[in-house]
Amino acid sequence: MSQLPRRPRRHSPFIALVLALGLVFPAATRAQAAKADPLPSWNDGPVKQALIDFVSRVTKEGGPDFLPVEQRIAVFDNDGTLWQEKPAVQGAFLADRVQALVEKDPSLRQRQPYKAVLERDVDALMEGGEKALMELFAATHANMTQEQFQAEVRRFLRTARHPKLGVPYTQLAYQPMLELLQYLRDNGFQTWVSSGGGIDFMRVFSEELYGVPPAQVIGSSLETKYEKRGGRDVLWREPRVDHVNDKEGKPVGNDLHIGRPPVFVAGNVRSGGDIAMLEASRQRRGPSFQLLVNHDDAAREFAYQEKDGASLRAAREGGWQVVSMRDDWKTVFVTSAPPP
Amino acid sequence: MSQLPRRPRRHSPFIALVLALGLVFPAATRAQAAKADPLPSWNDGPVKQALIDFVSRVTKEGGPDFLPVEQRIAVFDNDGTLWQEKPAVQGAFLADRVQALVEKDPSLRQRQPYKAVLERDVDALMEGGEKALMELFAATHANMTQEQFQAEVRRFLRTARHPKLGVPYTQLAYQPMLELLQYLRDNGFQTWVSSGGGIDFMRVFSEELYGVPPAQVIGSSLETKYEKRGGRDVLWREPRVDHVNDKEGKPVGNDLHIGRPPVFVAGNVRSGGDIAMLEASRQRRGPSFQLLVNHDDAAREFAYQEKDGASLRAAREGGWQVVSMRDDWKTVFVTSAPPP
């Protein structure tokens, strides 16, 4: 993916030397880091202060809220929390795949549910119900190997552009959240992604974009079979849903993959999809942090609300920190230039 | 779990100082480590040599087989590979739970499948088929919260003793394999467990016993629901199987949790349960290692064979390394004394 900001895989001798010096003077390095602003794209205010206070408290050895490193688990929703969701990127991928199918077989153009996708006709799509949606997923996400699917995702991310903003989707990650991920990792946190999106979709870009390795990505999944196809054993994507990692499915997915309760959870306002995992993190004894991103920035991103306002209500009741994109963020999208 | 060798959670100032010195003189530390035998409980021979050769090759920067750290994924089966499996510890747990149920409700003593378990009557148990087994799992593993279940496992590990060897099961991990896990981690490998056993069962002891955190444990699972019970939201264990992590299910479970192909896979001879994941690791381009433990040590452990010999045949055909417990291991069980 040429447009992703690449982190070097191997270090030059010079970088290796600098790293070695960092090991020799760990205290000095840490003192410098403490002076620099770890969240430069966040405006000073109650949310930024609460983030820094929390991290300081749980990393203070001997303090009442100290957390051993193995308990420092942070979980982030993806769509609308780490990158934009208008449109949902996996939805754009699905439409792109339908386009490719239609080019191969033009008769699909007049058949539902493909016609509805091509015409962006949500009502017609909804009329088809779950059966139509499953047919779409089967045609675009299943009946292929894991490798084939991820190659398709890679190709899509390389070539697709956001319909309004005109840039690759991977340039539409939120800079303040990338800084927050890094800040947490610098303080011994493991950072995880837990999204309603497909686990195998996100794993294609999570490491380069977020610094989150595939093993720390949790998402919805199709059933997979390991079986012989064309003379070799492959992981085959079946056209059947295995796990839906949304709403009450999120604490389930988190437990299956992490096996330990997260202490820091971040989600966003739109569908109420993150309420359950945000609330779940408040059940643990000891410190925890809940962050809810509110999309109130029509000028720099989009302004949209939840129909029933459930996420903001839960935030008020639970004492979660609510991020106003408009007020709390100096910049919205990734600022690092992509490599040529 | 008082009998598990505990690793200190917080370091004393003295230990912190030693660790800091380790950071100041990383080269010196590494040179010493290279001189010391990393696998002292392994007899010199072709298997030990192959292990050391492989690790040297894939960690040699600039060498043809060099693997970046993120690709150094090692996966170990559990029962019969990391600890003894005669009897299978989770089977002993199940029998222990049945005993407790019978004490509460003596009428169960005359009812199948409980009667069969109490009388160790495998034929009667098999007669009941899958329905009987599922009833047993439901009664002993399901219809409770995740917390309740893991508290039961903890209690069992604390109190149960191996029927022949008379010691807690956690003292029956294989010392040579603990050294191998540590040796791989010292060389940048992530170590994972992938077992037919229950994921939530193993997670209770994997970190203390193997140094493998819960997030790096893969196993069979029941469906779990996040729902309100008794006024609070809990993870509830449903009496329905979600994933069976055995045979062809292992590459599937590994992909779901790791999202990246393992390069080092270890399993054992008994049921053929590890063949699929061992073979799968040979498909990747570049270096890989397959290790198969053969239980041929009637004097110090047990000697048993697979009915159809499929694992050893696959090892011959695939060029896997076969561990003879009798010839390759100096000691079998954990040697570190448990804390008082």
XYZ file of C-alpha atoms in Angstrom:
680
model
C 0.000 0.000 0.000
C 2.151 2.806 -1.243
C 0.101 5.570 0.305
C 0.381 4.357 3.875
C 2.968 6.034 6.055
C 5.538 3.279 6.264
C 7.529 2.512 9.329
C 10.952 1.138 8.504
C 11.171 -2.628 8.901
C 14.902 -2.714 9.445
C 16.992 -0.079 11.094
C 19.998 1.548 9.484
C 23.175 1.341 11.568
C 22.676 4.982 12.474
C 19.158 4.411 13.740
C 20.338 1.304 15.572
C 22.922 3.460 17.331
C 20.330 6.007 18.353
C 18.103 3.216 19.638
C 20.996 1.787 21.598
C 21.621 5.177 23.139
C 17.975 5.274 24.096
C 18.525 2.046 25.994
C 21.600 3.415 27.718
C 19.844 6.548 28.913
C 16.300 5.408 29.504
C 15.746 7.873 32.318
C 16.908 10.813 30.218
C 14.700 9.760 27.325
C 11.696 9.458 29.560
C 12.307 12.868 31.116
C 12.376 14.450 27.666
C 9.223 12.652 26.616
C 7.478 13.970 29.695
C 8.346 17.532 28.753
C 7.162 17.268 25.127
C 3.405 17.378 24.534
C 2.367 13.772 23.872
C -0.901 14.889 22.246
C 0.027 17.913 20.102
C -3.109 17.735 17.921
C -5.389 17.954 20.957
C -6.457 21.376 22.192
C -5.895 22.005 25.869
C -9.130 21.337 27.697
C -10.872 18.900 30.010
C -10.658 15.866 27.685
C -6.937 16.176 26.984
C -6.331 16.829 30.682
C -8.384 13.791 31.679
C -6.405 11.579 29.260
C -3.071 12.746 30.631
C -4.248 12.505 34.244
C -5.466 8.954 33.703
C -2.259 7.756 32.081
C -0.191 9.447 34.801
C -2.243 7.839 37.567
C -2.170 4.283 36.261
C 1.553 4.376 35.484
C 2.629 5.882 38.816
C 4.406 3.054 40.646
C 3.235 2.802 44.206
C 0.233 5.044 43.517
C -3.283 3.873 44.451
C -4.323 3.470 40.778
C -1.136 1.851 39.484
C -1.771 -0.839 36.865
C 0.821 -3.521 36.115
C 1.728 -3.500 32.434
C -0.222 -6.681 31.628
C -3.458 -4.945 32.684
C -2.903 -1.893 30.487
C -5.286 -2.892 27.719
C -6.758 -0.173 25.498
C -9.484 -0.934 22.949
C -10.573 1.372 20.124
C -13.531 1.134 17.812
C -12.474 1.776 14.194
C -15.110 3.428 11.937
C -15.754 6.965 13.164
C -13.309 6.529 16.047
C -9.952 5.981 14.325
C -10.927 7.005 10.789
C -13.890 8.629 9.040
C -17.049 6.582 8.412
C -18.928 8.664 5.805
C -19.032 6.468 3.830
C -18.122 3.372 5.786
C -14.946 2.219 4.067
C -15.945 -1.431 3.985
C -19.249 -0.399 2.373
C -17.287 1.438 -0.304
C -15.193 -1.692 -0.760
C -18.345 -3.770 -1.184
C -19.715 -1.351 -3.804
C -16.364 -1.407 -5.580
C -16.418 -5.205 -5.672
C -19.996 -5.198 -7.015
C -18.834 -2.861 -9.773
C -16.090 -5.310 -10.679
C -18.544 -8.231 -10.685
C -20.906 -6.360 -12.968
C -18.114 -5.627 -15.389
C -17.443 -9.353 -15.593
C -21.128 -10.293 -15.808
C -23.299 -7.394 -17.085
C -26.515 -9.370 -16.476
C -26.068 -8.612 -12.763
C -26.727 -4.951 -13.489
C -30.481 -5.601 -13.621
C -30.565 -8.080 -10.747
C -31.157 -7.311 -7.105
C -29.428 -6.791 -4.795
C -26.632 -5.721 -7.197
C -28.848 -3.150 -8.936
C -29.606 -1.491 -5.604
C -25.923 -1.190 -4.780
C -25.063 0.284 -8.187
C -27.870 2.817 -7.848
C -27.079 3.511 -4.180
C -30.737 2.620 -3.543
C -30.803 1.857 0.176
C -34.589 1.283 0.245
C -34.427 -1.397 -2.427
C -31.528 -2.965 -0.598
C -33.412 -3.016 2.686
C -36.436 -4.557 0.956
C -34.308 -7.594 0.213
C -33.717 -8.037 3.924
C -30.998 -10.125 5.456
C -31.045 -12.569 2.546
C -30.076 -9.856 0.069
C -27.332 -8.549 2.334
C -25.949 -12.023 2.818
C -25.953 -12.565 -0.949
C -23.951 -9.366 -1.318
C -21.455 -10.408 1.326
C -21.143 -13.849 -0.208
C -20.491 -12.356 -3.647
C -17.979 -9.778 -2.454
C -16.416 -11.133 0.746
C -16.755 -14.927 0.632
C -16.157 -17.975 -1.567
C -12.487 -17.173 -1.888
C -9.348 -17.774 0.102
C -8.221 -15.503 2.891
C -5.241 -14.496 0.739
C -7.414 -13.607 -2.270
C -9.709 -11.530 -0.105
C -6.905 -9.589 1.500
C -5.284 -8.970 -1.882
C -8.596 -7.430 -3.021
C -8.700 -5.190 0.053
C -5.110 -4.115 -0.563
C -5.902 -3.246 -4.191
C -8.978 -1.283 -3.115
C -7.097 0.768 -0.523
C -4.444 1.575 -3.124
C -6.868 2.745 -5.798
C -10.064 4.016 -4.138
C -10.635 7.665 -3.260
C -13.089 9.188 -0.805
C -16.064 10.454 -2.869
C -16.078 13.938 -1.347
C -12.563 14.418 -0.022
C -10.784 12.897 -3.027
C -7.969 11.199 -1.118
C -7.222 7.553 -0.276
C -9.140 6.318 2.747
C -5.891 5.626 4.565
C -5.280 9.376 4.640
C -8.507 9.830 6.559
C -7.393 8.432 9.875
C -7.668 10.914 12.737
C -4.330 12.434 13.668
C -5.335 13.059 17.320
C -6.280 9.395 17.717
C -3.015 8.194 16.159
C -1.232 10.329 18.760
C -3.402 8.860 21.505
C -2.603 5.290 20.381
C 1.098 6.101 20.430
C 0.876 7.893 23.775
C -0.788 4.864 25.323
C 1.795 2.476 23.832
C 4.602 4.715 25.085
C 3.115 4.181 28.530
C 3.040 0.415 28.326
C -0.493 -0.044 27.011
C -1.393 -2.690 24.479
C -3.586 -1.038 21.859
C -6.376 -3.073 20.267
C -9.003 -2.337 17.624
C -12.513 -3.753 18.151
C -14.920 -2.920 15.367
C -18.159 -4.013 13.757
C -16.122 -4.127 10.541
C -14.553 -7.296 9.211
C -11.554 -8.587 11.126
C -9.780 -9.671 7.930
C -10.563 -6.367 6.235
C -8.995 -4.280 8.999
C -5.972 -6.514 9.421
C -4.773 -5.441 5.979
C -4.089 -1.878 7.131
C -4.174 -1.819 10.945
C -0.454 -2.284 11.456
C 0.774 0.314 8.977
C -1.932 2.834 9.725
C -2.450 2.455 13.474
C 0.568 0.482 14.653
C -1.855 -2.263 15.740
C -0.676 -5.735 14.654
C -3.192 -8.199 13.164
C -3.333 -10.216 16.382
C -4.719 -7.146 18.177
C -7.605 -6.603 15.757
C -11.095 -7.826 16.702
C -13.996 -7.659 14.275
C -16.910 -9.365 12.615
C -16.044 -12.567 10.818
C -17.280 -15.110 8.343
C -16.886 -18.817 8.993
C -13.570 -20.039 7.694
C -12.647 -23.580 6.753
C -9.210 -25.067 6.297
C -9.584 -27.413 3.341
C -8.147 -28.603 0.072
C -8.960 -26.430 -2.945
C -7.204 -26.726 -6.272
C -4.685 -29.186 -4.886
C -3.573 -27.215 -1.865
C -4.819 -26.527 1.651
C -6.256 -23.059 2.054
C -8.283 -20.972 4.477
C -11.596 -20.698 2.648
C -14.086 -17.942 3.433
C -17.565 -19.454 3.727
C -20.669 -17.364 2.942
C -21.882 -17.598 6.544
C -21.502 -15.120 9.377
C -19.500 -16.360 12.332
C -19.430 -13.414 14.737
C -21.003 -9.952 14.596
C -18.741 -7.682 16.588
C -21.219 -4.911 17.299
C -23.162 -3.759 20.365
C -23.372 -6.681 22.857
C -21.113 -8.617 20.484
C -18.180 -6.353 21.315
C -17.585 -7.402 24.928
C -17.873 -11.010 23.662
C -15.314 -10.472 20.889
C -13.026 -8.601 23.252
C -13.112 -11.416 25.786
C -12.517 -14.075 23.123
C -9.444 -12.295 21.785
C -8.002 -10.483 24.790
C -9.103 -12.696 27.658
C -8.698 -9.827 30.082
C -10.909 -6.761 30.682
C -9.853 -3.561 28.897
C -9.271 -0.545 31.140
C -9.358 2.057 28.375
C -12.128 1.979 25.755
C -12.827 4.459 22.964
C -15.876 4.544 20.694
C -17.987 7.042 18.833
C -21.469 8.418 18.373
C -23.582 7.086 15.506
C -25.284 3.766 16.068
C -24.827 3.012 19.742
C -22.499 0.197 18.674
C -19.904 0.982 21.328
C -22.120 1.477 24.377
C -21.875 -2.123 25.565
C -18.078 -2.290 25.490
C -17.745 1.159 27.037
C -20.073 0.170 29.863
C -18.378 -3.197 30.278
C -15.064 -1.481 30.996
C -16.633 0.329 33.950
C -17.441 -2.935 35.698
C -13.893 -3.778 36.583
C -12.631 -2.852 39.995
C -10.014 -0.117 39.838
C -9.407 2.649 37.332
C -10.871 2.718 33.835
C -11.391 5.304 31.100
C -14.192 5.729 28.582
C -13.838 8.022 25.573
C -16.665 8.842 23.158
C -15.981 10.744 19.922
C -18.790 13.112 18.926
C -18.991 14.074 15.252
C -19.830 17.750 15.539
C -17.380 19.187 13.029
C -19.258 19.950 9.810
C -16.466 22.226 8.642
C -13.513 19.848 8.880
C -15.218 16.436 8.873
C -18.951 15.727 9.157
C -21.611 16.553 11.702
C -24.015 13.742 12.470
C -26.018 12.505 15.383
C -27.468 9.302 16.655
C -31.203 8.915 16.127
C -31.938 8.106 19.751
C -28.967 9.866 21.346
C -28.221 6.758 23.396
C -24.420 7.039 23.304
C -24.320 10.621 24.597
C -26.898 9.754 27.251
C -24.826 6.774 28.372
C -21.777 9.055 28.445
C -23.525 11.515 30.748
C -24.764 8.770 33.032
C -21.428 6.971 33.100
C -19.159 9.996 33.387
C -17.378 9.190 30.103
C -15.203 11.774 28.410
C -16.865 13.108 25.249
C -14.561 14.378 22.499
C -15.920 17.307 20.529
C -14.065 17.020 17.241
C -14.689 20.703 16.676
C -13.407 21.918 20.035
C -10.952 19.261 21.184
C -8.987 18.605 18.011
C -6.514 21.047 16.444
C -6.356 18.974 13.286
C -8.573 16.126 12.192
C -6.848 13.976 9.566
C -3.400 12.372 9.358
C -0.780 15.034 8.861
C 2.230 12.886 7.976
C 2.827 13.015 4.238
C 2.538 9.699 2.460
C 5.736 8.398 0.879
C 6.119 9.107 -2.848
C -2.715 -20.662 42.495
C -0.228 -21.096 45.266
C 1.622 -24.008 43.665
C 2.505 -22.231 40.445
C 6.004 -20.827 40.162
C 5.248 -17.158 40.527
C 7.046 -14.490 38.634
C 7.282 -11.292 40.642
C 4.793 -8.660 39.504
C 6.800 -5.734 40.787
C 10.532 -5.549 40.969
C 12.444 -4.770 44.128
C 14.809 -1.789 43.827
C 17.719 -4.224 43.633
C 16.172 -6.163 40.750
C 15.284 -2.888 39.038
C 18.938 -1.923 39.255
C 20.066 -5.201 37.713
C 17.515 -4.787 34.926
C 18.712 -1.250 34.305
C 22.266 -2.544 34.045
C 21.031 -5.069 31.534
C 19.779 -2.190 29.419
C 23.048 -0.298 29.747
C 25.108 -3.276 28.604
C 22.841 -5.072 26.176
C 25.739 -6.363 24.102
C 27.464 -7.849 27.128
C 24.272 -9.500 28.297
C 23.667 -10.990 24.910
C 27.176 -12.325 24.633
C 26.787 -14.102 27.965
C 23.434 -15.503 26.925
C 25.004 -16.885 23.777
C 27.611 -18.737 25.780
C 25.139 -20.247 28.257
C 23.150 -23.252 27.018
C 19.646 -21.926 26.283
C 18.160 -25.435 26.412
C 19.892 -27.110 29.383
C 17.261 -29.845 29.792
C 17.702 -30.999 26.199
C 20.307 -33.645 25.433
C 22.723 -32.763 22.677
C 21.520 -34.356 19.485
C 19.909 -33.593 16.138
C 16.673 -32.087 17.525
C 18.381 -29.660 19.902
C 20.846 -28.758 17.161
C 18.054 -28.164 14.648
C 16.260 -25.882 17.115
C 19.353 -23.786 17.738
C 20.255 -23.689 14.041
C 16.769 -22.509 13.113
C 16.677 -19.741 15.705
C 20.172 -18.610 14.703
C 19.261 -18.522 11.020
C 16.022 -16.544 11.348
C 17.533 -13.993 13.740
C 20.711 -13.368 11.718
C 20.273 -9.851 10.293
C 21.159 -9.752 6.638
C 21.086 -13.549 6.388
C 18.914 -15.253 3.727
C 16.453 -16.611 6.306
C 16.187 -13.522 8.500
C 12.666 -12.925 9.835
C 11.552 -9.487 11.044
C 10.338 -9.668 14.621
C 6.649 -9.348 13.695
C 6.873 -12.606 11.720
C 8.425 -14.591 14.566
C 5.262 -16.379 15.628
C 5.569 -19.679 17.479
C 2.528 -21.850 18.256
C 2.439 -24.752 20.702
C -0.218 -27.341 21.288
C -0.898 -27.776 25.021
C -1.964 -31.287 26.135
C 0.923 -33.699 25.601
C 3.113 -30.938 24.156
C 3.532 -28.479 27.047
C 2.210 -30.644 29.873
C 1.190 -34.268 30.395
C -2.144 -35.505 29.019
C -2.673 -38.800 30.871
C -5.280 -37.978 32.005
C -6.264 -34.911 30.033
C -6.397 -32.232 32.700
C -9.644 -30.732 31.481
C -11.191 -34.195 31.579
C -10.094 -34.496 35.203
C -11.636 -31.089 35.840
C -14.901 -32.247 34.289
C -14.949 -35.380 36.471
C -14.192 -33.245 39.519
C -17.086 -30.945 38.699
C -19.413 -33.933 38.225
C -18.383 -35.158 41.668
C -19.294 -31.781 43.137
C -22.664 -31.799 41.340
C -23.428 -35.267 42.663
C -22.645 -34.185 46.193
C -25.216 -31.416 45.842
C -27.777 -33.624 44.113
C -27.242 -37.337 44.906
C -29.975 -38.387 42.462
C -27.517 -37.668 39.636
C -25.416 -40.616 40.807
C -27.778 -43.041 39.081
C -28.364 -40.916 35.990
C -26.427 -41.004 32.736
C -24.138 -39.492 31.660
C -23.094 -38.630 35.250
C -23.040 -42.261 36.330
C -20.641 -43.103 33.493
C -18.252 -40.359 34.559
C -18.312 -41.401 38.207
C -17.634 -45.014 37.224
C -15.045 -44.016 34.602
C -17.179 -46.061 32.184
C -16.078 -44.797 28.783
C -18.294 -47.239 26.868
C -21.444 -46.058 28.616
C -20.385 -42.493 27.987
C -19.845 -43.135 24.295
C -23.244 -44.825 24.062
C -24.836 -41.515 24.946
C -23.183 -39.949 21.928
C -22.734 -36.275 21.371
C -25.909 -35.443 23.281
C -24.539 -36.976 26.470
C -21.191 -35.223 26.075
C -22.910 -31.911 25.489
C -25.024 -32.427 28.588
C -21.854 -33.010 30.564
C -20.215 -29.891 29.200
C -23.328 -27.848 29.844
C -23.485 -29.083 33.434
C -19.810 -28.548 34.163
C -18.602 -25.794 31.813
C -21.655 -23.707 30.884
C -24.644 -21.866 32.332
C -22.421 -19.721 34.485
C -20.450 -16.525 34.069
C -16.934 -16.460 32.702
C -15.735 -15.344 36.143
C -17.484 -18.202 37.927
C -16.045 -20.724 35.508
C -12.501 -19.465 35.859
C -12.819 -19.412 39.649
C -13.799 -23.120 39.450
C -10.753 -23.882 37.288
C -8.513 -22.012 39.717
C -9.904 -23.965 42.651
C -9.426 -27.251 40.777
C -5.798 -26.510 39.897
C -5.098 -25.629 43.510
C -6.622 -28.775 44.980
C -6.450 -31.576 42.393
C -3.604 -34.071 42.205
C -2.497 -36.285 39.342
C -3.936 -39.781 40.067
C -0.616 -41.615 39.543
C 2.022 -38.973 40.145
C 0.351 -37.389 43.157
C 1.314 -33.795 42.418
C -0.667 -30.767 41.189
C -1.132 -30.739 37.412
C 0.748 -27.472 37.177
C 3.872 -29.327 38.273
C 3.542 -31.587 35.246
C 4.562 -29.104 32.587
C 7.584 -30.220 30.585
C 10.759 -28.445 31.664
C 12.420 -28.737 28.212
C 9.398 -27.081 26.585
C 9.371 -24.241 29.132
C 13.000 -23.649 28.201
C 12.125 -23.722 24.515
C 9.319 -21.166 25.031
C 11.736 -18.892 26.865
C 14.490 -19.401 24.295
C 12.125 -18.395 21.497
C 10.906 -15.335 23.418
C 14.505 -14.333 24.142
C 14.959 -14.316 20.380
C 12.009 -12.077 19.635
C 9.378 -14.738 19.066
C 5.810 -14.339 20.233
C 4.790 -17.617 21.855
C 1.198 -18.797 21.481
C -0.725 -21.830 22.721
C -3.232 -23.450 20.334
C -5.040 -26.410 21.822
C -8.156 -28.531 21.486
C -8.725 -27.682 25.147
C -10.955 -24.846 26.270
C -9.585 -21.353 25.694
C -11.011 -20.081 28.993
C -9.692 -23.119 30.852
C -6.117 -22.602 29.678
C -6.132 -18.867 30.190
C -6.337 -19.416 33.936
C -2.815 -20.855 34.085
C -1.068 -20.069 30.782
C 0.613 -16.891 31.937
C 1.995 -18.159 35.231
C 2.929 -21.573 33.923
C 4.118 -20.864 30.373
C 4.630 -17.098 30.281
C 1.916 -16.966 27.607
C -0.613 -14.175 28.275
C -4.361 -14.866 27.850
C -4.458 -12.976 24.546
C -2.014 -15.521 23.085
C -4.101 -18.562 23.983
C -6.260 -20.194 21.300
C -8.643 -23.022 22.089
C -12.086 -24.520 21.802
C -14.886 -22.291 23.001
C -18.511 -22.215 23.970
C -20.800 -19.465 22.736
C -20.708 -16.536 25.085
C -23.336 -13.840 25.499
C -22.999 -10.461 27.119
C -26.270 -9.951 28.947
C -27.962 -8.900 32.139
C -28.140 -11.555 34.846
C -29.041 -10.818 38.434
C -29.006 -7.090 37.805
C -25.602 -6.802 36.205
C -24.097 -7.341 32.772
C -22.017 -10.489 32.571
C -20.326 -12.741 30.048
C -22.548 -15.812 30.167
C -21.343 -19.202 28.988
C -24.021 -20.791 26.812
C -24.295 -24.592 26.557
C -23.424 -24.533 22.849
C -20.084 -25.123 21.161
C -18.684 -22.162 19.253
C -15.359 -23.407 17.900
C -13.597 -26.771 18.095
C -9.891 -26.036 17.937
C -8.690 -29.450 16.838
C -7.370 -30.911 13.568
C -8.516 -28.676 10.653
C -9.960 -26.312 13.270
C -6.462 -25.360 14.425
C -5.325 -23.407 11.360
C -8.726 -21.673 11.479
C -8.376 -20.735 15.150
C -4.774 -19.652 14.601
C -5.771 -17.369 11.735
C -8.680 -15.886 13.677
C -6.494 -15.009 16.645
C -3.064 -14.362 15.139
C -3.945 -13.145 11.655
C -0.490 -14.083 10.433
C 1.006 -17.496 9.620
C 3.100 -19.109 12.369
C 6.656 -20.042 11.414
C 7.292 -22.363 14.338
C 4.716 -24.991 15.305
C 4.956 -27.702 17.949
C 2.520 -30.544 18.529
C 2.502 -34.127 19.742
C 1.653 -37.683 18.873
C -1.658 -39.103 20.066
C -4.737 -38.172 18.046
C -3.394 -36.520 14.921
C -4.851 -33.275 16.232
C -1.799 -31.205 15.335
C -1.108 -32.481 11.813
C -3.143 -29.770 10.073
C -1.464 -26.841 11.815
C 1.980 -28.382 11.442
C 1.415 -28.873 7.723
C -0.100 -25.402 7.365
C 3.096 -23.820 8.658
C 5.054 -25.439 5.825
C 3.007 -23.608 3.204
C 4.487 -20.213 3.876
C 7.352 -19.077 1.722
C 10.581 -18.865 3.673
C 11.816 -20.716 6.740
C 9.571 -22.657 9.112
C 10.002 -25.274 11.810
C 7.823 -28.220 12.808
C 8.321 -30.073 16.079
C 6.472 -33.250 17.054
C 6.744 -34.665 20.583
C 6.705 -38.465 20.709
C 5.641 -40.055 23.993
C 8.116 -42.909 24.217
C 9.230 -42.558 27.823
C 7.425 -45.173 29.883
C 9.940 -44.763 32.707
C 9.689 -41.031 33.301
C 6.292 -40.186 31.737
C 4.119 -42.464 29.613
C 4.614 -44.384 26.407
C 1.698 -44.269 24.023
C 1.137 -44.327 20.322
C -1.375 -43.106 17.816
C -3.702 -45.798 16.467
C -3.001 -45.016 12.836
C 0.473 -43.517 13.226
C -0.555 -40.549 11.099
C 1.440 -37.903 12.972
C 4.757 -39.769 12.739
C 4.094 -40.560 9.080
C 3.383 -36.878 8.368
C 6.582 -35.989 10.222
C 8.631 -38.319 8.022
C 7.041 -37.003 4.861
C 7.321 -33.366 5.899
C 10.800 -33.480 7.395
C 9.559 -32.413 10.842
C 11.759 -32.790 13.883
C 10.515 -35.584 16.155
C 11.321 -35.281 19.863
C 11.961 -38.564 21.607
C 11.142 -37.757 25.207
C 13.334 -40.639 26.262
C 16.393 -39.662 24.235
C 16.120 -35.906 23.769
C 15.104 -34.768 27.229
C 17.397 -34.778 30.257
C 14.489 -34.104 32.578
C 10.784 -34.243 31.854
C 8.819 -32.239 34.409
C 9.179 -28.714 35.784
C 12.204 -28.519 38.023
C 11.629 -25.170 39.723
C 10.255 -25.708 43.202
C 6.788 -24.272 43.803
C 6.568 -21.475 46.352
C 5.460 -22.530 49.863
